[in-house]
One Martini backbone bead per residue (centre of mass of N, CA, C, O) as a GRO file, in nm:
protein
   50
    1MET     BB    1  -4.971  -9.878   2.692
    2LEU     BB    2  -4.762 -10.150   2.657
    3GLY     BB    3  -4.445 -10.183   2.479
    4TRP     BB    4  -4.250 -10.274   2.216
    5ASP     BB    5  -3.997 -10.180   2.004
    6MET     BB    6  -3.929 -10.398   1.765
    7THR     BB    7  -3.708 -10.261   1.603
    8ALA     BB    8  -3.524 -10.205   1.846
    9ALA     BB    9  -3.507 -10.493   1.956
   10LEU     BB   10  -3.382 -10.620   1.703
   11ALA     BB   11  -3.135 -10.434   1.690
   12LEU     BB   12  -3.019 -10.506   1.965
   13GLY     BB   13  -2.994 -10.808   1.920
   14ARG     BB   14  -2.809 -10.787   1.677
   15ALA     BB   15  -2.580 -10.631   1.829
   16LEU     BB   16  -2.558 -10.893   2.035
   17GLY     BB   17  -2.594 -11.163   1.845
   18ILE     BB   18  -2.897 -11.226   1.817
   19PRO     BB   19  -3.117 -11.406   1.681
   20ALA     BB   20  -3.419 -11.330   1.547
   21VAL     BB   21  -3.565 -11.586   1.638
   22ALA     BB   22  -3.505 -11.552   1.940
   23ILE     BB   23  -3.636 -11.281   1.976
   24ALA     BB   24  -3.922 -11.363   1.882
   25GLU     BB   25  -3.955 -11.575   2.115
   26LEU     BB   26  -3.880 -11.392   2.380
   27LEU     BB   27  -4.032 -11.115   2.387
   28PRO     BB   28  -4.321 -11.198   2.478
   29VAL     BB   29  -4.231 -11.299   2.757
   30ILE     BB   30  -4.095 -11.040   2.855
   31GLU     BB   31  -4.337 -10.852   2.819
   32ALA     BB   32  -4.533 -10.995   3.010
   33GLU     BB   33  -4.356 -10.955   3.262
   34MET     BB   34  -4.340 -10.650   3.253
   35ILE     BB   35  -4.644 -10.602   3.288
   36ARG     BB   36  -4.683 -10.753   3.552
   37ARG     BB   37  -4.478 -10.581   3.719
   38THR     BB   38  -4.609 -10.307   3.670
   39LYS     BB   39  -4.882 -10.371   3.800
   40GLU     BB   40  -4.765 -10.443   4.073
   41GLN     BB   41  -4.639 -10.164   4.130
   42ILE     BB   42  -4.896  -9.998   4.110
   43GLY     BB   43  -5.035 -10.138   4.348
   44LYS     BB   44  -4.825 -10.057   4.561
   45ASP     BB   45  -4.848  -9.751   4.522
   46ARG     BB   46  -5.147  -9.732   4.600
   47ASP     BB   47  -5.116  -9.849   4.887
   48ASN     BB   48  -4.900  -9.620   4.980
   49HIS     BB   49  -5.100  -9.358   4.858
   50GLY     BB   50  -5.422  -9.433   4.882
   0.00000   0.00000   0.00000
């Protein structure tokens, strides 16, 4: 299972000056893309390694 440590993500966003509301809005979209890309890479690795 992949996922974000939300406490760490919120703390990082806060440190970067990003409002918590924006972080809460954006992280699900970013996480979904991260999972999609990870699955894509796993598929490529399987194709390349038999």
